[in-house]
Coordinates of C-alpha atoms and ligand atoms in Angstrom, one line a residue:
X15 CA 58.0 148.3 118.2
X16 CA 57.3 149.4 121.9
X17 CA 60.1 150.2 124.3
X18 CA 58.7 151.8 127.1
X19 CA 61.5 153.4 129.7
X20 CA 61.0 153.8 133.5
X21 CA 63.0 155.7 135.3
X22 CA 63.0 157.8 138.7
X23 CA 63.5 161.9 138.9
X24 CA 64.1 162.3 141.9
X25 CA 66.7 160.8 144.2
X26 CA 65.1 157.4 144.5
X27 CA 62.1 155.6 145.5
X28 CA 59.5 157.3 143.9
X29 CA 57.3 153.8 143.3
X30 CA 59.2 152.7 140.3
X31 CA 58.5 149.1 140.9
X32 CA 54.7 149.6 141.4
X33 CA 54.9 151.3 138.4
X34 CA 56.8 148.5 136.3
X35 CA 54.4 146.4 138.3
X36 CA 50.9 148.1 136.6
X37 CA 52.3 148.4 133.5
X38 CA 54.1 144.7 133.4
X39 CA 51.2 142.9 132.7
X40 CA 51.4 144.4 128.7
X41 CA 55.3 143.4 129.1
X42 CA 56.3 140.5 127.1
X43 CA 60.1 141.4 128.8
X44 CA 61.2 143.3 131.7
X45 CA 64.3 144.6 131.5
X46 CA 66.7 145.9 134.4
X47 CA 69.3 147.7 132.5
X48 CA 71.6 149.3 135.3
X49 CA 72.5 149.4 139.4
X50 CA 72.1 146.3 141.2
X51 CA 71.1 145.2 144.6
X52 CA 71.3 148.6 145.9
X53 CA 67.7 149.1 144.5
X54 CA 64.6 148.6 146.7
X55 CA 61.4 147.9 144.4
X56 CA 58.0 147.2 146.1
X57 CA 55.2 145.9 144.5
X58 CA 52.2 145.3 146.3
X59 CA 49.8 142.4 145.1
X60 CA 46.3 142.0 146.8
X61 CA 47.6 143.5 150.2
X62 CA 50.8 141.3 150.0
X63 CA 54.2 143.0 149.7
X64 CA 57.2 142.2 148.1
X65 CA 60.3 144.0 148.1
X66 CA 62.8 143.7 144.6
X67 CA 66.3 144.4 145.0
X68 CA 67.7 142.2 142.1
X69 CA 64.9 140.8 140.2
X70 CA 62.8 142.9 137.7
X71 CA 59.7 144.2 139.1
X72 CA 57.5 142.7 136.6
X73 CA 58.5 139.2 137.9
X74 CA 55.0 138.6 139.6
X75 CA 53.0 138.6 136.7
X76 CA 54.8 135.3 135.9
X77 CA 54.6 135.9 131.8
X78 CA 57.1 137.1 129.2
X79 CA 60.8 137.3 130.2
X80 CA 62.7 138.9 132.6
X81 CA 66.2 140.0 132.1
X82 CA 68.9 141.0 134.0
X83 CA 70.8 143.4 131.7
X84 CA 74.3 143.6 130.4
X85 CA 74.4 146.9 132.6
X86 CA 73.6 145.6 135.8
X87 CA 75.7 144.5 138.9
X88 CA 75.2 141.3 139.4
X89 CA 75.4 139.8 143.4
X90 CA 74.6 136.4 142.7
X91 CA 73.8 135.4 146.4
X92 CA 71.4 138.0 146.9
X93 CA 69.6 137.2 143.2
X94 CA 69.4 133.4 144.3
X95 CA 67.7 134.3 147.7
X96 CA 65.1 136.5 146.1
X97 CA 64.4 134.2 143.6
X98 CA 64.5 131.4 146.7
X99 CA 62.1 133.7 148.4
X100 CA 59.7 134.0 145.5
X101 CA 59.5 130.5 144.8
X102 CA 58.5 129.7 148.3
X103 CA 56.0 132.3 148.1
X104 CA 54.7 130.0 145.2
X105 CA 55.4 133.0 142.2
X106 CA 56.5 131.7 139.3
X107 CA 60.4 132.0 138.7
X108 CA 61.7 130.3 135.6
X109 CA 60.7 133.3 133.4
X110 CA 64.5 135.0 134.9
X111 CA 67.4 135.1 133.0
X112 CA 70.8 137.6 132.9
X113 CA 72.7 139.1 130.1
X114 CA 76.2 137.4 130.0
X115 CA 78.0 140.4 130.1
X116 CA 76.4 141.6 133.7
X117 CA 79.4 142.3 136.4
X118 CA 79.5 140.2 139.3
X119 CA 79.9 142.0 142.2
X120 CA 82.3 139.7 145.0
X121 CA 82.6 139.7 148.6
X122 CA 86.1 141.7 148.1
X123 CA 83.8 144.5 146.6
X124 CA 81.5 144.5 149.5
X125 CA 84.4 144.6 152.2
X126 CA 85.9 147.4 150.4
X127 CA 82.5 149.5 149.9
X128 CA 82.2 149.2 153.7
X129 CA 85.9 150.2 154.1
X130 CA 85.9 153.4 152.0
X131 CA 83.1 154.9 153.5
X132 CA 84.5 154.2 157.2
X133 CA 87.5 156.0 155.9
X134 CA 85.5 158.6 154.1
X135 CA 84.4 159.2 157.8
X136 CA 82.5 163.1 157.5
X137 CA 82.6 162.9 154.1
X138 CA 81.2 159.2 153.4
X139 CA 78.6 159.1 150.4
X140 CA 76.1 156.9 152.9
X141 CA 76.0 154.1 150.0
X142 CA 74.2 151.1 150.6
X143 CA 77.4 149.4 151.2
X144 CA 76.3 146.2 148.8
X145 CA 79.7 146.5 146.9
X146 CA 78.2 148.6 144.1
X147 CA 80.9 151.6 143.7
X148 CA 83.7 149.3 143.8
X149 CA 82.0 146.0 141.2
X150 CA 81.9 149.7 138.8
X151 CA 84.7 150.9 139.2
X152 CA 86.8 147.5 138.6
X153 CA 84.3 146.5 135.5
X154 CA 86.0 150.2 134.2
X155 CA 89.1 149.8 134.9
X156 CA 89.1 146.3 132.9
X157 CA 89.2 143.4 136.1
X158 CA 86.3 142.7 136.6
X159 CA 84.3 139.3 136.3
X160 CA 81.4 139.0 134.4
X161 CA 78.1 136.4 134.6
X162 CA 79.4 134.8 131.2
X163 CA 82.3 133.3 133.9
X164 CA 80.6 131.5 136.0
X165 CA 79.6 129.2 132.7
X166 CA 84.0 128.4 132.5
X167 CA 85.3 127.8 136.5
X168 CA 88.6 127.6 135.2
X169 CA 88.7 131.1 133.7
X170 CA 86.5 132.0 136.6
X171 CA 89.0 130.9 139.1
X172 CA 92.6 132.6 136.7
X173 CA 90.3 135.9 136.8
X174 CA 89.2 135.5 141.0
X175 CA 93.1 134.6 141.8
X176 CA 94.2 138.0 140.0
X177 CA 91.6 140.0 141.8
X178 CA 92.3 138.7 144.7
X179 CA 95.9 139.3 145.1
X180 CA 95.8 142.9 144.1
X181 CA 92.1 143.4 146.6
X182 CA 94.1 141.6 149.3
X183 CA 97.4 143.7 149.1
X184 CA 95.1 146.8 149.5
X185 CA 93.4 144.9 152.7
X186 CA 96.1 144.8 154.3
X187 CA 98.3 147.3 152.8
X188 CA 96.0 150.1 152.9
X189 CA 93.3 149.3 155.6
X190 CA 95.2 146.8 157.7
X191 CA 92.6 144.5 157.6
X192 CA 92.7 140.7 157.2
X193 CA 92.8 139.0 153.5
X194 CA 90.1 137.2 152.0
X195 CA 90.3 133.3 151.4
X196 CA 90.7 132.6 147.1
X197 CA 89.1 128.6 148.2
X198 CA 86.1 130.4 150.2
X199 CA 85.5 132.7 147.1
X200 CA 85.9 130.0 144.7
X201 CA 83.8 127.3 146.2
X202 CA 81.0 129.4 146.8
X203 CA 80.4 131.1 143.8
X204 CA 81.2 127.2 142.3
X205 CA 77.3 126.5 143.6
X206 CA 76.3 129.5 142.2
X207 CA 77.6 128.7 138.8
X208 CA 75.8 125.8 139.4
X209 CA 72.5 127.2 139.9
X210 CA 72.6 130.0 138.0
X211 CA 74.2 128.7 134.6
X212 CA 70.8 128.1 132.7
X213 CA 69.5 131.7 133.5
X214 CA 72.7 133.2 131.5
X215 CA 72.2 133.8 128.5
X216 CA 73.0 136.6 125.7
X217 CA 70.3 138.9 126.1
X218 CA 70.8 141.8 124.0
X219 CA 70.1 140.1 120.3
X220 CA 66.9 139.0 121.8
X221 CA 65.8 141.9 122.8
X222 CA 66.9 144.1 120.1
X223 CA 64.6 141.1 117.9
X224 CA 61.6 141.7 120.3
X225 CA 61.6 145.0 119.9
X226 CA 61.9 144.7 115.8
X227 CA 58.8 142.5 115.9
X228 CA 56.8 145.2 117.5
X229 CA 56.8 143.0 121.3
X230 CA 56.5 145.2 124.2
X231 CA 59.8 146.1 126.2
X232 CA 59.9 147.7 129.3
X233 CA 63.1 148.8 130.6
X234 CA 63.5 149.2 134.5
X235 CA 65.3 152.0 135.6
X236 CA 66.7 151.5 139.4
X237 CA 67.9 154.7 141.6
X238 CA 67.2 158.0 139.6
X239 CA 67.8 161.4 138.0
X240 CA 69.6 163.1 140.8
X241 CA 71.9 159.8 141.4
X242 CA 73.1 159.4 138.2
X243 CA 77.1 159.4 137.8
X244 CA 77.0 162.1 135.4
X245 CA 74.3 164.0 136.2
X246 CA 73.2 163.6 139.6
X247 CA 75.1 165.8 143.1
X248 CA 78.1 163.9 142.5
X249 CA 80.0 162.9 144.5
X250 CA 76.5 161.9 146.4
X251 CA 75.4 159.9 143.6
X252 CA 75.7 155.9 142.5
X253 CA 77.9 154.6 139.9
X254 CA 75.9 153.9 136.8
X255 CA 73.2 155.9 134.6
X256 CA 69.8 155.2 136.2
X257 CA 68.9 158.4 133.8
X258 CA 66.9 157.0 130.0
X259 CA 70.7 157.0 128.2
X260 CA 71.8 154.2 130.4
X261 CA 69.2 151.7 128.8
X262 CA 71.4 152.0 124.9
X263 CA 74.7 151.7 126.9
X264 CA 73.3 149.0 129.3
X265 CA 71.2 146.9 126.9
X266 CA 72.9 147.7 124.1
X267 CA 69.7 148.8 122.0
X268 CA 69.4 152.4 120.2
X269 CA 67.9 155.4 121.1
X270 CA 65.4 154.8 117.9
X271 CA 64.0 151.5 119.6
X272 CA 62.7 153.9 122.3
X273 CA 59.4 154.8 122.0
X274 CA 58.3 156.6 125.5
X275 CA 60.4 157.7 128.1
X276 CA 58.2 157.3 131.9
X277 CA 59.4 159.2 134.6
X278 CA 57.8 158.3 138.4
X279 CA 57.5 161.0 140.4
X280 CA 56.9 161.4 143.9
X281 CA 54.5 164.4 145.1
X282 CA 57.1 165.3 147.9
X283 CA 60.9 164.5 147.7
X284 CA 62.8 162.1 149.6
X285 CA 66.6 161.1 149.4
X286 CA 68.5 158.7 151.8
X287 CA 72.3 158.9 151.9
X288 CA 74.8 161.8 152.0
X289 CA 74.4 165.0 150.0
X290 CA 73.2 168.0 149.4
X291 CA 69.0 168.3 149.1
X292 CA 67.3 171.6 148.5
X293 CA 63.7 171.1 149.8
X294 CA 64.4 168.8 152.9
X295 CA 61.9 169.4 156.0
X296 CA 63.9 169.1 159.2
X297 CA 60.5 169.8 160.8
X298 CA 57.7 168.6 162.2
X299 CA 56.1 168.7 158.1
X300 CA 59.2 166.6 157.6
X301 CA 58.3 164.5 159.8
X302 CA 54.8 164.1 159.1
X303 CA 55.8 163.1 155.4
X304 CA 58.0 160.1 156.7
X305 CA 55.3 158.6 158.7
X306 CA 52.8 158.9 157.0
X307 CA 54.1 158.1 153.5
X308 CA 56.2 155.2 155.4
X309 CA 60.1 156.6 154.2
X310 CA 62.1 154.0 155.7
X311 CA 64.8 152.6 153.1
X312 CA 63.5 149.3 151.7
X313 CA 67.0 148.1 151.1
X314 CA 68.3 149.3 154.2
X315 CA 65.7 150.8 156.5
X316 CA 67.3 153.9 157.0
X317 CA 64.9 156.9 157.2
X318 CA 64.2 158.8 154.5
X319 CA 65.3 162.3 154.8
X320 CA 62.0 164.1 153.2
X321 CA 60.8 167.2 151.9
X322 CA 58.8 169.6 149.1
X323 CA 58.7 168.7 146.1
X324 CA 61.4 170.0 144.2
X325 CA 60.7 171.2 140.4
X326 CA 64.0 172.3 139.3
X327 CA 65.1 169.2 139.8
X328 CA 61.5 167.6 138.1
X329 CA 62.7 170.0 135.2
X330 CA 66.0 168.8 134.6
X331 CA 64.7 164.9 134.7
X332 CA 62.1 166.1 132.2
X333 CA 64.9 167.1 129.9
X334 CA 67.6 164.8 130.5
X335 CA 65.6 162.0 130.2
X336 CA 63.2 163.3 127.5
X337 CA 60.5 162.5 129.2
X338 CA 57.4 161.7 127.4
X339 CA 55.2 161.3 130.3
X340 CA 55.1 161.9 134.2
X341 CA 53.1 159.6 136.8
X342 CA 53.1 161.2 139.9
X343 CA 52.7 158.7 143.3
X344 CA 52.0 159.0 146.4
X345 CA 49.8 162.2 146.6
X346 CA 47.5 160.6 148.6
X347 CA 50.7 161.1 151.7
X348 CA 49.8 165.0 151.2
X349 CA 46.1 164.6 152.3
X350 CA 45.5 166.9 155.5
X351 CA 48.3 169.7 154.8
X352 CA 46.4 173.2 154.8
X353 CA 49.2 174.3 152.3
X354 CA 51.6 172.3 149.9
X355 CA 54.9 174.0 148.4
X356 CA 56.3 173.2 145.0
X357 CA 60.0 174.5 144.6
X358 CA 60.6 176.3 141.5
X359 CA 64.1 177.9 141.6
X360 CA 66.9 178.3 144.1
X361 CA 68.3 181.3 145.1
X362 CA 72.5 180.9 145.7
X363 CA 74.6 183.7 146.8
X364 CA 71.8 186.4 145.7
X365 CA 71.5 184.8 142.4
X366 CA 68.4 182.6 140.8
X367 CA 69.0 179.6 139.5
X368 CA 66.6 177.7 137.4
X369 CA 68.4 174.3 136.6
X370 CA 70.7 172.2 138.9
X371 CA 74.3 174.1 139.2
X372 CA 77.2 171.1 139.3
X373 CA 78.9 172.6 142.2
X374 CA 77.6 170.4 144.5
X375 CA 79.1 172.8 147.5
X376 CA 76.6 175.7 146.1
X377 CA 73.6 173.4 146.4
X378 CA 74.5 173.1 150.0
X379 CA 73.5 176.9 150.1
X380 CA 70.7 177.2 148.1
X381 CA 67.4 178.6 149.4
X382 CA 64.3 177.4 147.7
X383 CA 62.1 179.9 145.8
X384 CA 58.5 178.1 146.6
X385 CA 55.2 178.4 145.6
X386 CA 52.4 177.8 147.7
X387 CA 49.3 175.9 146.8
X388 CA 46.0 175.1 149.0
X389 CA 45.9 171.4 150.3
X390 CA 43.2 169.0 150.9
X391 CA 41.3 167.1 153.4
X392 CA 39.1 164.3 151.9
X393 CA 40.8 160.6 151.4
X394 CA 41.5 160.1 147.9
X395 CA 43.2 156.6 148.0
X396 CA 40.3 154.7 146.3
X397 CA 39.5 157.1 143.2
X398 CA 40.2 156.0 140.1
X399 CA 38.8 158.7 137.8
X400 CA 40.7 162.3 137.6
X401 CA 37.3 164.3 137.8
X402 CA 36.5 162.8 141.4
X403 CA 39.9 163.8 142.7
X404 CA 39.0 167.4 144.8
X405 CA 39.5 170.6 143.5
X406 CA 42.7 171.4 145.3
X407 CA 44.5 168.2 144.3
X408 CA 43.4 168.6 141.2
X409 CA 45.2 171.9 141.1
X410 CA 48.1 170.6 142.4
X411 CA 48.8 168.1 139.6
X412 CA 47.8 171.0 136.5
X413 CA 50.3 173.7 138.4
X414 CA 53.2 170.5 138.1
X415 CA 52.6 169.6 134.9
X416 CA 52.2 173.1 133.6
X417 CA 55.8 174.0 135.3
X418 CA 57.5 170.5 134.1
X419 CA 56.0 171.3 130.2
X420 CA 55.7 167.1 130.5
X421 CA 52.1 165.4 130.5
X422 CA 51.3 163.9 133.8
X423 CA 49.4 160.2 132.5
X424 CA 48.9 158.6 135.6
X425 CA 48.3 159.1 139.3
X426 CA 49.0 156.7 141.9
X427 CA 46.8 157.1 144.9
X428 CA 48.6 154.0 146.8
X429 CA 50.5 151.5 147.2
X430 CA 48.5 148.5 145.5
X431 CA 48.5 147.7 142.1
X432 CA 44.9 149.1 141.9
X433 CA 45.4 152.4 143.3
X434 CA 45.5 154.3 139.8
X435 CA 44.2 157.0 138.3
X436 CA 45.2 157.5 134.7
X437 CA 44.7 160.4 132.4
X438 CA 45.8 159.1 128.7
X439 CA 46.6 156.2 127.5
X440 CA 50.1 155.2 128.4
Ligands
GDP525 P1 61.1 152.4 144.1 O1 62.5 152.2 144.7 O2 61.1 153.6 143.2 O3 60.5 151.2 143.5 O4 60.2 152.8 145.4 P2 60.2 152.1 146.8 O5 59.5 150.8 146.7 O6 61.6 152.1 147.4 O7 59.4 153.1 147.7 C1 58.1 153.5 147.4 C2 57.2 153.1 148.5 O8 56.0 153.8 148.4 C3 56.9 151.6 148.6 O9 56.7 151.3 150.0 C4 55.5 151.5 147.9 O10 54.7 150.4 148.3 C5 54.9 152.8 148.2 N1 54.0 153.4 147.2 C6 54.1 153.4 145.9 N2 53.2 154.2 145.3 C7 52.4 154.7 146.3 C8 51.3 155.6 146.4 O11 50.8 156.1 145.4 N3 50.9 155.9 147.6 C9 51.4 155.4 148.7 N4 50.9 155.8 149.9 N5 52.4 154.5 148.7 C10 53.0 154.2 147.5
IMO526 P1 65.8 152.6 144.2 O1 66.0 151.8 142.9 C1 67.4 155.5 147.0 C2 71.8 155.9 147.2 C3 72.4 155.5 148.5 C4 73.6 156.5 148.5 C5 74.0 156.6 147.0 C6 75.2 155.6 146.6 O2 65.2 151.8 145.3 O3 65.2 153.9 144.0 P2 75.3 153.0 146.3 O4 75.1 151.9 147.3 O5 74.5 153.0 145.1 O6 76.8 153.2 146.0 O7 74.9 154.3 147.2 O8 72.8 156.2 146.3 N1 70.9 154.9 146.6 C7 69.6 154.9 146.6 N2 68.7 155.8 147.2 N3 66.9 154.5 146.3 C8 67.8 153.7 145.6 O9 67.4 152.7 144.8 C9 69.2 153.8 145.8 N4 70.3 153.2 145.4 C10 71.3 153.8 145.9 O10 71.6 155.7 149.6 O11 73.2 157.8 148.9
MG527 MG1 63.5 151.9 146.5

């Protein structure tokens, strides 16, 4: 048995898809098992780039499966134009399939992300505005439609017309804004059925079978540790579990089929959205960071507020997740810095904190207790063995994995598939 977790511990885009990329070609399934399109997963193959929103990232090594999962929010335009976009690049797309029970997130959903955070005006979450919050919160409160509906039009079409009338009474009732058309709706997710309808299946006893005959499952975590609903700086957060629990709730396998937990994490923070962030550089060292490491928003090209990287939050990831193993990326964007801070408490109101308080108003205060470290100069993007890395960087890695108390196994030195250095065995 070998499921292998991924998940980011930060607030996002910490290289999880290069990541699922390296370690894919072992994979005989790829598993997303929560979020949806709001994700932004590059993978970089022989210089060419792709960006993931939908589709697992172990999609370009055209082998195994990869699954959608039961967790997942589902936009079935935006999965059938990635997979449109693969094919043309002449990848392999046939190996894709989705768990019957994913939610199917609507154009009503969308309409009403982008209307909630208008109204939320100075106190807007900065979501990615693809409908995720809402497709949630209506598969909780019982409404919503799932993938295995698009296999029965009728039903499809009862559930839709039920939706629709309450969505458009709060259109125009709430936010004055026109309806939306049932026909429109219907028709169009009518060709979806259509093209989608052999790629729905029901995943979970498969992959619950894989796993019991020792196959290799990977399980891709989206978004990360300090987004999670439960965990993350709520309100700032999304609306699933991107944190190593979500994969039994959004699978629907046990905790015992889990055999390592991954975490990916950045060298330097970075969050984009609202919310409150510790470490951020609203400096020149900020800036540096974003242009050098290239923190533009691959879902929506915002830029990526940056900053130090922040351990108390490393820490709680370590233990939320139960982390069996770190990979740090992108250290190679802190090459040239005479000195490299690594937060490891917060100061609040005089006190010192050591985890991540859930008043998200205090974290608004908090001053960062830092320690410095001496940088480095030489270019270390085409290492591949841990001794050649300099002294300094070197340094860097032992203080962070001494202060998470979670073995670092693998470096990434840059964007390609290539660019690794790895310590153990992962
Ligand atoms: P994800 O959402 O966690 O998959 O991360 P994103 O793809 O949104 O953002 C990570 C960005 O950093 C992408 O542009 C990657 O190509 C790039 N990247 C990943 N690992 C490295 C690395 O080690 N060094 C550098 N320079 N870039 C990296
Ligand atoms: P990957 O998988 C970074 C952020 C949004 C916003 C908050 C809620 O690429 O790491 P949502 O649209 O989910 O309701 O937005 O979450 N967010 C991400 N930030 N990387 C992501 O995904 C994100 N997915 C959502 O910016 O602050
Ligand atoms: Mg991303």
């Amino acid at each position: 048995m070998a499921g292998y977790v991924v998940v980011g511990t930060q607030w996002g885009d910490e290289g999880k898809g290069k990541i699922i990329d390296v370690l894919g070609d072992r994979a005989d399934y790829v598993v997303r098992f929560q979020g949806g399109n709001n994700a932004g997963h590059t993978v970089v193959v022989n210089g060419e780039k792709f960006i993931l929103h939908l589709l697992p990232s172990g999609m370009l090594h055209g082998q195994g499966k990869c699954i959608i999962g039961p967790g997942v929010v589902v936009d079935p335009k935006v999965l059938l134009k990635e997979l449109d976009t693969l094919e043309e690049k002449g990848a392999k797309i046939d190996h894709l399939f989705i768990s019957d029970r994913a939610h199917l997130i609507m154009p009503y959903h969308i309409k009403l992300d982008i209307l909630q955070e208008e109204r939320g005006g100075n106190n807007k979450i900065g979501t990615t505005k693809r409908g995720i919050g809402p497709c949630y919160a209506d598969k909780f409160s019982r409404v919503g439609i799932r993938a295995v509906d698009l296999l029965d039009m009728e039903l499809f079409g009862k559930k839709l017309k039920l939706n629709l009338d309450t969505k458009n009474e709060i259109f125009t009732k709430i936010y004055d804004t026109e309806i939306m058309d049932f026909d429109e709706i219907f028709n169009e997710y009518k060709l979806y059925s259509e093209r989608l309808k052999n790629r729905i299946i029901d995943a979970t006893p498969e992959i619950n079978k894989a796993l019991d005959e020792n196959k290799t499952v990977l399980f891709e975590g989206a978004q990360a540790m300090m987004l999670d609903i439960n965990y993350g700086t709520y309100p700032y957060v999304t609306s699933s579990s991107p944190t190593s629990g979500g994969v039994t709730t959004g699978v629907g396998v046990s905790p015992r089929k889990i055999d390592k937990v991954i975490g990916v994490m950045k060298a330097y923070t970075t969050r984009v959205g609202e919310g409150p962030f510790v470490t951020e550089l609203n400096d020149s060292i900020g800036e540096r960071i974003r242009e050098i490491g290239g923190e533009y928003g691959a879902t929506t090209g915002r830029p990526r507020r940056c900053g130090w990287l922040d351990l108390v939050v490393g820490k709680y990831a370590v233990d939320i997740n139960g982390l069996t193993d770190v990979v740090i990326t992108k250290i190679d964007v802190l090459t040239g810095f005479d000195t490299l801070k690594i937060c490891v408490g917060y100061e609040i109101d005089g006190k010192v904190y050591n985890s991540v308080p859930a008043m998200t108003e205090k974290l608004y205060k908090a001053k960062p207790i830092y320690e410095e470290l001496e940088g480095w100069k030489e270019d270390i993007t085409s290492i591949r063995e841990y001794e050649k890395l300099p002294e300094n960087c070197k340094k860097y890695l032992k203080r962070v994995e001494e202060i998470l108390g979670c073995q670092i196994t693998m470096v990434s030195v840059g964007p390609d598939r290539v660019q690794n250095i790895f310590l153990k065995e992962i």
